PDB file of C-alpha atoms and ligand atoms in Angstrom:
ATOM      1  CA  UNK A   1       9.844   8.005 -16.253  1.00  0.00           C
ATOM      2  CA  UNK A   2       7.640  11.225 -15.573  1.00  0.00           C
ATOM      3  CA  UNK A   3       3.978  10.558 -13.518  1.00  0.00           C
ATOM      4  CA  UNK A   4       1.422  10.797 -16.551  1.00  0.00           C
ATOM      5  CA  UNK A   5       3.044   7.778 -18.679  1.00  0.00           C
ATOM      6  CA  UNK A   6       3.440   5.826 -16.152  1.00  0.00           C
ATOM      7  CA  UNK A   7       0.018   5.822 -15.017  1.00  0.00           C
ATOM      8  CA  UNK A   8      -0.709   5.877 -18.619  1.00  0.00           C
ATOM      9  CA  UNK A   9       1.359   2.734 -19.466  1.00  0.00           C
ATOM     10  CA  UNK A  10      -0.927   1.289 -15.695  1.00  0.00           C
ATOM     11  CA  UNK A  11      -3.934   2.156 -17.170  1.00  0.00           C
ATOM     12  CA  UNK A  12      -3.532   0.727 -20.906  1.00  0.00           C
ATOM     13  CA  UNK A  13      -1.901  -2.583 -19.359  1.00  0.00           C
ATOM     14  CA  UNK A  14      -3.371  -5.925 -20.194  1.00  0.00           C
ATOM     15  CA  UNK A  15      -0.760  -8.731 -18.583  1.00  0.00           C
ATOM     16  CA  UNK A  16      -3.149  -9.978 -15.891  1.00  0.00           C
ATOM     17  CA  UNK A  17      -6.782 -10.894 -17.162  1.00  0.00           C
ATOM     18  CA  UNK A  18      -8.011  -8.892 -14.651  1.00  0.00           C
ATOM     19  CA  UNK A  19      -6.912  -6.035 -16.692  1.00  0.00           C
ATOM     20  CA  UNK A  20      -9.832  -6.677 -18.686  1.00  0.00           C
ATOM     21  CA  UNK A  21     -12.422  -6.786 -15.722  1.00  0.00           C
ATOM     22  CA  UNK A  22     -11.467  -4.004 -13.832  1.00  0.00           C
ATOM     23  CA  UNK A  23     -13.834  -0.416 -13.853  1.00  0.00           C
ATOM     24  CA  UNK A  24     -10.651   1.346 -13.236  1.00  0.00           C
ATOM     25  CA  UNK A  25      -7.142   1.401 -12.933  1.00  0.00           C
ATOM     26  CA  UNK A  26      -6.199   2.172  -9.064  1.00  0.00           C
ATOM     27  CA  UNK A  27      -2.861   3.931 -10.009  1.00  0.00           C
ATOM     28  CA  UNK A  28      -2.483   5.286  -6.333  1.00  0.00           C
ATOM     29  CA  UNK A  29      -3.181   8.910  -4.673  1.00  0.00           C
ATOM     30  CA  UNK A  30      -1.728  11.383  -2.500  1.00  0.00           C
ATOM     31  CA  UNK A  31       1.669  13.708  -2.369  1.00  0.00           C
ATOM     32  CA  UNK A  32       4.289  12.722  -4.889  1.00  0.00           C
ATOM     33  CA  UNK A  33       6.764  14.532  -2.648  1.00  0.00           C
ATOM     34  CA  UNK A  34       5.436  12.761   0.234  1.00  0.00           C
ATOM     35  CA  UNK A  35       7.911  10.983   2.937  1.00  0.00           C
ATOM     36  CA  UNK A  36       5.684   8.448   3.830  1.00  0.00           C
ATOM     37  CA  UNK A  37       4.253   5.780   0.888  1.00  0.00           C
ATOM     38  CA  UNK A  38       1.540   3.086   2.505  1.00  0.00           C
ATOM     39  CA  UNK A  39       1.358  -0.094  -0.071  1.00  0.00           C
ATOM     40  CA  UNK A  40      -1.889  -1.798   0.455  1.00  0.00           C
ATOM     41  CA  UNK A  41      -2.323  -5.324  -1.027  1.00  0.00           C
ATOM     42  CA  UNK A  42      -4.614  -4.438  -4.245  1.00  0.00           C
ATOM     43  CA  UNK A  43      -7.928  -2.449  -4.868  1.00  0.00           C
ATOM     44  CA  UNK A  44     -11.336  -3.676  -3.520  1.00  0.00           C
ATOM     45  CA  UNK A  45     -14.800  -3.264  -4.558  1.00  0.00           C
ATOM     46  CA  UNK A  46     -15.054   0.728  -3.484  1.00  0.00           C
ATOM     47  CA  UNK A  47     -11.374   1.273  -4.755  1.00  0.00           C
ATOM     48  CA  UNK A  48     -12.362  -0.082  -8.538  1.00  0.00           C
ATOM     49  CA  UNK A  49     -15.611   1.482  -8.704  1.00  0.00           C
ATOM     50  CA  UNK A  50     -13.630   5.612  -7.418  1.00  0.00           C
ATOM     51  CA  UNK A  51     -10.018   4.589  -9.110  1.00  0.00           C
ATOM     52  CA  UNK A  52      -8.626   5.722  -5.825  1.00  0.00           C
ATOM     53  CA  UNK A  53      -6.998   3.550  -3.128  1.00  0.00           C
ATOM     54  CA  UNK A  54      -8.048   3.187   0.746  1.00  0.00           C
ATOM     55  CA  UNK A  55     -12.113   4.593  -0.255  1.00  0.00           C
ATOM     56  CA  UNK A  56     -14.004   1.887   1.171  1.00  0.00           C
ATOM     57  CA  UNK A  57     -14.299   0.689   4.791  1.00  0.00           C
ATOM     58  CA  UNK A  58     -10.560  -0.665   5.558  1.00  0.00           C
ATOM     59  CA  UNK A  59      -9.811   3.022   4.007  1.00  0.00           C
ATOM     60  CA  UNK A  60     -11.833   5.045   6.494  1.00  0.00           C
ATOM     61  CA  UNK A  61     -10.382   2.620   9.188  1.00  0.00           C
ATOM     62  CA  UNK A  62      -7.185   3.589   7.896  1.00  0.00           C
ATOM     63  CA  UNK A  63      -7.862   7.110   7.876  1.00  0.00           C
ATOM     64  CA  UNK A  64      -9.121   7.231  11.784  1.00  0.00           C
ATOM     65  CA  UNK A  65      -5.075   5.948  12.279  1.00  0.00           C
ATOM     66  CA  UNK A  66      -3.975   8.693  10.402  1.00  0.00           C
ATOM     67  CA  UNK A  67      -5.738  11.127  12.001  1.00  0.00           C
ATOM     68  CA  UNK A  68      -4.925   9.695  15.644  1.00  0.00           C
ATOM     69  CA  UNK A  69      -1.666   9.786  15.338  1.00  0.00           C
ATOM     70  CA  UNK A  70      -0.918  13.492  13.411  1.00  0.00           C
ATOM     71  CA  UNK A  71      -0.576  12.669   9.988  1.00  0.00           C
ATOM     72  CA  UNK A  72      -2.889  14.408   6.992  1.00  0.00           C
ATOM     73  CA  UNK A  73      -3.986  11.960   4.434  1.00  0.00           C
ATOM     74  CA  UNK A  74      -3.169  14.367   1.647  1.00  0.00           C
ATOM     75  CA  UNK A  75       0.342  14.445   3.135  1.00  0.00           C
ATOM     76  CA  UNK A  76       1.165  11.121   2.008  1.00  0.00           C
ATOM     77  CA  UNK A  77       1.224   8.982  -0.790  1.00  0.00           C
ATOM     78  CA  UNK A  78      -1.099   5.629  -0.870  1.00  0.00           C
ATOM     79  CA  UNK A  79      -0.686   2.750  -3.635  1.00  0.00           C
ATOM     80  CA  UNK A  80      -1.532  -1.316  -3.904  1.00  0.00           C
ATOM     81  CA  UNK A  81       0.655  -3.708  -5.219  1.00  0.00           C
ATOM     82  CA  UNK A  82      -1.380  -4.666  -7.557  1.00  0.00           C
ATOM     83  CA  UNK A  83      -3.689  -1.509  -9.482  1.00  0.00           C
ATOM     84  CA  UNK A  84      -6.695  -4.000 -10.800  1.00  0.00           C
ATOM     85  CA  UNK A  85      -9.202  -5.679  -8.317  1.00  0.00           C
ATOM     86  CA  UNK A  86      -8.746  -9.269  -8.464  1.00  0.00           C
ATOM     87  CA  UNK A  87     -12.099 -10.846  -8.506  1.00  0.00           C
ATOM     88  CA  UNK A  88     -14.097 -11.291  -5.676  1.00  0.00           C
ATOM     89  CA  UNK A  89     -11.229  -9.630  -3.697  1.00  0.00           C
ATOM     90  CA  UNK A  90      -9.107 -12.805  -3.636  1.00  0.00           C
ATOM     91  CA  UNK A  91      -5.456 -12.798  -2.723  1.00  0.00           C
ATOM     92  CA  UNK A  92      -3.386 -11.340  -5.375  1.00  0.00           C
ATOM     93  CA  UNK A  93      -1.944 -14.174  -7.093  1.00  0.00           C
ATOM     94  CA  UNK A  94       1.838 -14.447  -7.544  1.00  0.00           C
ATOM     95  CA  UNK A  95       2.395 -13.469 -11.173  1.00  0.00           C
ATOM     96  CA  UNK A  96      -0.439 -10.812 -10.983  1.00  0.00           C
ATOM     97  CA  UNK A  97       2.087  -9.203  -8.166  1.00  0.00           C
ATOM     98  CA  UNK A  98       5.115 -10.030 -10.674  1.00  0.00           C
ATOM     99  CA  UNK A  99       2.938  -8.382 -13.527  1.00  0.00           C
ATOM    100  CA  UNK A 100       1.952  -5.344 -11.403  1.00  0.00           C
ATOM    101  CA  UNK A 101       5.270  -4.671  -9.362  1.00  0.00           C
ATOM    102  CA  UNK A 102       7.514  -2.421 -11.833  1.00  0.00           C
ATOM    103  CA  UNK A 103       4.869   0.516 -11.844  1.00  0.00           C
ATOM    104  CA  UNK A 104       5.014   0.208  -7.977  1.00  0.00           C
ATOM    105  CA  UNK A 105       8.962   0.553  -8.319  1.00  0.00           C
ATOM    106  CA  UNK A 106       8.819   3.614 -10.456  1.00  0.00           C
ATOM    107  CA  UNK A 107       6.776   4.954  -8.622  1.00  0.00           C
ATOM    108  CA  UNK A 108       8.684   4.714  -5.325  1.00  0.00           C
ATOM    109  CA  UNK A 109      11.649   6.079  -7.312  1.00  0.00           C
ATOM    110  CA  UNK A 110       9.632   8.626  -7.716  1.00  0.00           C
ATOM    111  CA  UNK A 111       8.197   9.632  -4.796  1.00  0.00           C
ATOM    112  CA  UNK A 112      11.567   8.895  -3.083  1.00  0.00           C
ATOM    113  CA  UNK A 113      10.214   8.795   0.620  1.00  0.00           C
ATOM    114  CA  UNK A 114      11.515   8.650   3.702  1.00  0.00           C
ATOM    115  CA  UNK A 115       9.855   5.065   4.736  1.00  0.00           C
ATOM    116  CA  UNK A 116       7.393   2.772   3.045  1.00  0.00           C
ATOM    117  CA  UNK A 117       5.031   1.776   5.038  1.00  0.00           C
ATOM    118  CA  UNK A 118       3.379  -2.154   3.803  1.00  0.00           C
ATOM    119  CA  UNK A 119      -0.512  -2.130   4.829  1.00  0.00           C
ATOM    120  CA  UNK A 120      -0.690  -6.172   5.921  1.00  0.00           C
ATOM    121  CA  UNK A 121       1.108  -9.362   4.607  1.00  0.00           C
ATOM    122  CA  UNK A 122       1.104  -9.582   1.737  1.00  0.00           C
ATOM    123  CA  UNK A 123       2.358  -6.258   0.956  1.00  0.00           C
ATOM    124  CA  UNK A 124       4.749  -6.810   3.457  1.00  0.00           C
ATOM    125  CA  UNK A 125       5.694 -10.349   2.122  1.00  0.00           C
ATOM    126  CA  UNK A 126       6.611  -9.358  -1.397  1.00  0.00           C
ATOM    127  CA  UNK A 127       8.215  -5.480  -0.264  1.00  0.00           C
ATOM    128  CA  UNK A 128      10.272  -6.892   3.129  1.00  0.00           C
ATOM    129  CA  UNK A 129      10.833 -10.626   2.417  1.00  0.00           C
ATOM    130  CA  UNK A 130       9.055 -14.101   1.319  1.00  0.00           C
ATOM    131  CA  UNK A 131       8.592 -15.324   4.991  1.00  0.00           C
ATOM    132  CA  UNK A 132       7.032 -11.981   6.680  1.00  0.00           C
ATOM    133  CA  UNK A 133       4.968 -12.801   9.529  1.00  0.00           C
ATOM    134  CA  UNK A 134       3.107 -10.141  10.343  1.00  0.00           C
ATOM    135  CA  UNK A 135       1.813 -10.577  13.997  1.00  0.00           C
ATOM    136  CA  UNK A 136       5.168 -11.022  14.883  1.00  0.00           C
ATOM    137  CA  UNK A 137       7.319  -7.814  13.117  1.00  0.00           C
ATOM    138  CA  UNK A 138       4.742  -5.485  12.464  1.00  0.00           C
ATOM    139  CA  UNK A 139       6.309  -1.861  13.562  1.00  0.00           C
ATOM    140  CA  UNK A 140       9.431  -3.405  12.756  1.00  0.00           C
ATOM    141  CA  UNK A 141      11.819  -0.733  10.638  1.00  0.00           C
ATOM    142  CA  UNK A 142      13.810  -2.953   8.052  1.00  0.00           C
ATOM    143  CA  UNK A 143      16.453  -1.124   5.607  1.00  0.00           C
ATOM    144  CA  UNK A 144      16.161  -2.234   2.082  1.00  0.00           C
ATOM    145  CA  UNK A 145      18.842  -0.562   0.335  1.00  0.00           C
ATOM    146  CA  UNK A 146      18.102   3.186   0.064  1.00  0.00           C
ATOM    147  CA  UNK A 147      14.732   2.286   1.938  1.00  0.00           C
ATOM    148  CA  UNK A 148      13.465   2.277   5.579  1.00  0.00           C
ATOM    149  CA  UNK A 149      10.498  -0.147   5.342  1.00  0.00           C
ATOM    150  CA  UNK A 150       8.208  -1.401   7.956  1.00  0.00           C
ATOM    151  CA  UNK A 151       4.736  -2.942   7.865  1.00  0.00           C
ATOM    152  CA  UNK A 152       1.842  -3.048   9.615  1.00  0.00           C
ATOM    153  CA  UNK A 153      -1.780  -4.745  10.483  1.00  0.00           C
ATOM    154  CA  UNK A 154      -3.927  -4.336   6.993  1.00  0.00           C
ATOM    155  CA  UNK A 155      -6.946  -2.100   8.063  1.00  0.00           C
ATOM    156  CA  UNK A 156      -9.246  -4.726   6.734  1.00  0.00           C
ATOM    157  CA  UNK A 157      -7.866  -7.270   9.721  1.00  0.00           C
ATOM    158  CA  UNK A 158      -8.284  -4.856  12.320  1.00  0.00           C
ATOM    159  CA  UNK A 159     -11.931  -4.470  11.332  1.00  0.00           C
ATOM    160  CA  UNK A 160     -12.163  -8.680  11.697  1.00  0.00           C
ATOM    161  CA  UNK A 161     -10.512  -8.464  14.938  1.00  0.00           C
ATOM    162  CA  UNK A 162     -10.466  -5.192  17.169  1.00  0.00           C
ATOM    163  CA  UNK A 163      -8.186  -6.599  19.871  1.00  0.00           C
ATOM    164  CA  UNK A 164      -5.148  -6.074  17.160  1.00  0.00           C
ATOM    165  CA  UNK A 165      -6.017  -2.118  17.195  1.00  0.00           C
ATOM    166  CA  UNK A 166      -4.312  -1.057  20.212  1.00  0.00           C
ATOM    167  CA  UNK A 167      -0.888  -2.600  18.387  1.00  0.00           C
ATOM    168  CA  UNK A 168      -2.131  -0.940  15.406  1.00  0.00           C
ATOM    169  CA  UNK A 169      -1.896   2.567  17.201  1.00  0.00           C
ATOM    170  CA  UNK A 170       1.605   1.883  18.609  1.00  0.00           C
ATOM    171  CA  UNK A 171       3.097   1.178  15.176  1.00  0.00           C
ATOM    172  CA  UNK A 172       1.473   4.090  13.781  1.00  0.00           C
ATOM    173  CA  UNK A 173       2.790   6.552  16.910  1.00  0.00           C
ATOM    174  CA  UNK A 174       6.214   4.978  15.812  1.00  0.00           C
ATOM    175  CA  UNK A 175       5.762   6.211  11.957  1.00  0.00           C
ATOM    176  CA  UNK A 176       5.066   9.608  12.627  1.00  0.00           C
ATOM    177  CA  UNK A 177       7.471   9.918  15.264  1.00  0.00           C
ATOM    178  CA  UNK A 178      10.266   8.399  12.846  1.00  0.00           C
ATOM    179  CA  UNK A 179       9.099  11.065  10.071  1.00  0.00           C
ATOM    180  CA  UNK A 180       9.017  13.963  12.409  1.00  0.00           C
ATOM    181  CA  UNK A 181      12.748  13.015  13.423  1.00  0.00           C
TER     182      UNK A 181
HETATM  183  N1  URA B   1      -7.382  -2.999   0.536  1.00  0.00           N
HETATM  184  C1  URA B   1      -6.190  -2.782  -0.059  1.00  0.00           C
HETATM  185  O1  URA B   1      -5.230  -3.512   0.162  1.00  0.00           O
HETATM  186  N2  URA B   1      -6.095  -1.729  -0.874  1.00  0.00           N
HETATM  187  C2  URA B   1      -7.089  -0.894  -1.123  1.00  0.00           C
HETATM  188  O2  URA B   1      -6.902   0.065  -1.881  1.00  0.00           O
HETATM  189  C3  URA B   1      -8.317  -1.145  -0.485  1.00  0.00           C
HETATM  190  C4  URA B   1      -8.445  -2.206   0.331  1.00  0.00           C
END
C-alpha cells in the first residue's frame, strides 16, 4: 500500500468515535526511509490542533533527547498508536488501539527500519508484549520477528518526574549507538 492512501484511508476513518472529534488526523512525520521509528501512545492537544506528532511540550522534551544524543529529528520517523486524540488525553482505550493499529503496521512495513523505538507503556505494552513494565526494561532491545524493538520513558513522564531523565539519556545513547553500528 503506497504512503498517500494510506494516510488517506487514516484520515477518512470513522471506527473510533473519536474520529468524529478530532481537528486532525495525526498520520505521523519524519523520513520514510528512516532506521529509527519512535511510536508514541496517541496525539495530544498540540498534536490535533498541527496534525503532526511530538509538537507540544513532551515533543520538545523529546526533541532535547534527540539532540543530546546525535540524532536529527528529520532523520527519523515519529507516529502514535492511535492517529485521533482521545478526549481529554485519556488512555487510549483497547479497541481504539485495535481500531488504529493496521495503519501503524503498514506503515512500519513501510518504513522498514532498523529498530522501533515505543515512547512509554503503553506503546510499549501493545508493540513488545501485554505485561511491559516499563521502569523495569526500558532500553531493553527485544526481537519481534524481522524487528529490533525497545522502549523507553514517554517524554510526558519525564516532565512529571525529572529523576527518571538521567535513565532516559542512557537508553537514548544506546539507540544511536545501535543505529550507528
Ligand atoms: N504524546 C504522545 O504519545 N504522542 C504525541 O504525539 C504527543 C504526546
Amino acid at each position: 500500500m503506497y504512503w498517500e492512501e494510506l494516510e488517506q484511508q487514516c484520515i477518512n476513518c470513522r471506527k473510533c468515535a473519536i474520529g468524529n472529534k478530532r481537528t486532525n488526523c495525526v498520520f505521523g512525520c519524519g523520513n520514510k526511509n528512516a532506521d529509527i521509528m519512535f511510536i508514541g501512545e496517541a496525539p495530544g492537544q498540540s498534536e490535533d490542533a498541527e496534525g503532526i506528532p511530538f509538537v507540544g511540550l513532551a515533543g520538545k522534551h523529546l526533541d532535547k533527547f534527540l539532540c543530546a544524543v546525535g540524532i536529527n529529528r528529520e532523520d527519523v520517523y515519529i507516529a502514535n498508536i492511535l492517529k485521533c486524540r482521545p478526549d481529554n488525553n485519556r488512555d487510549p482505550l483497547p479497541e481504539e488501539q485495535e481500531n488504529c493499529i493496521n495503519y501503524l503496521r503498514e506503515q512500519v512495513k513501510l518504513v522498514r527500519p532498523k529498530l522501533i523505538v515505543c515512547l512509554g507503556r503503553i506503546s510499549a505494552m501493545k508493540l513488545i508484549k501485554p505485561d511491559f513494565k516499563i521502569t523495569k526494561e526500558h532500553g531493553i532491545f527485544f526481537k519481534k520477528g524481522a524487528f529490533t524493538i525497545t522502549a523507553v520513558y514517554h517524554p510526558a513522564a519525564l516532565l512529571r518526574d525529572p529523576s527518571k531523565n538521567q535513565d532516559m539519556y542512557t537508553d537514548m545513547k544506546k539507540i544511536a549507538e545501535f543505529i550507528k553500528a
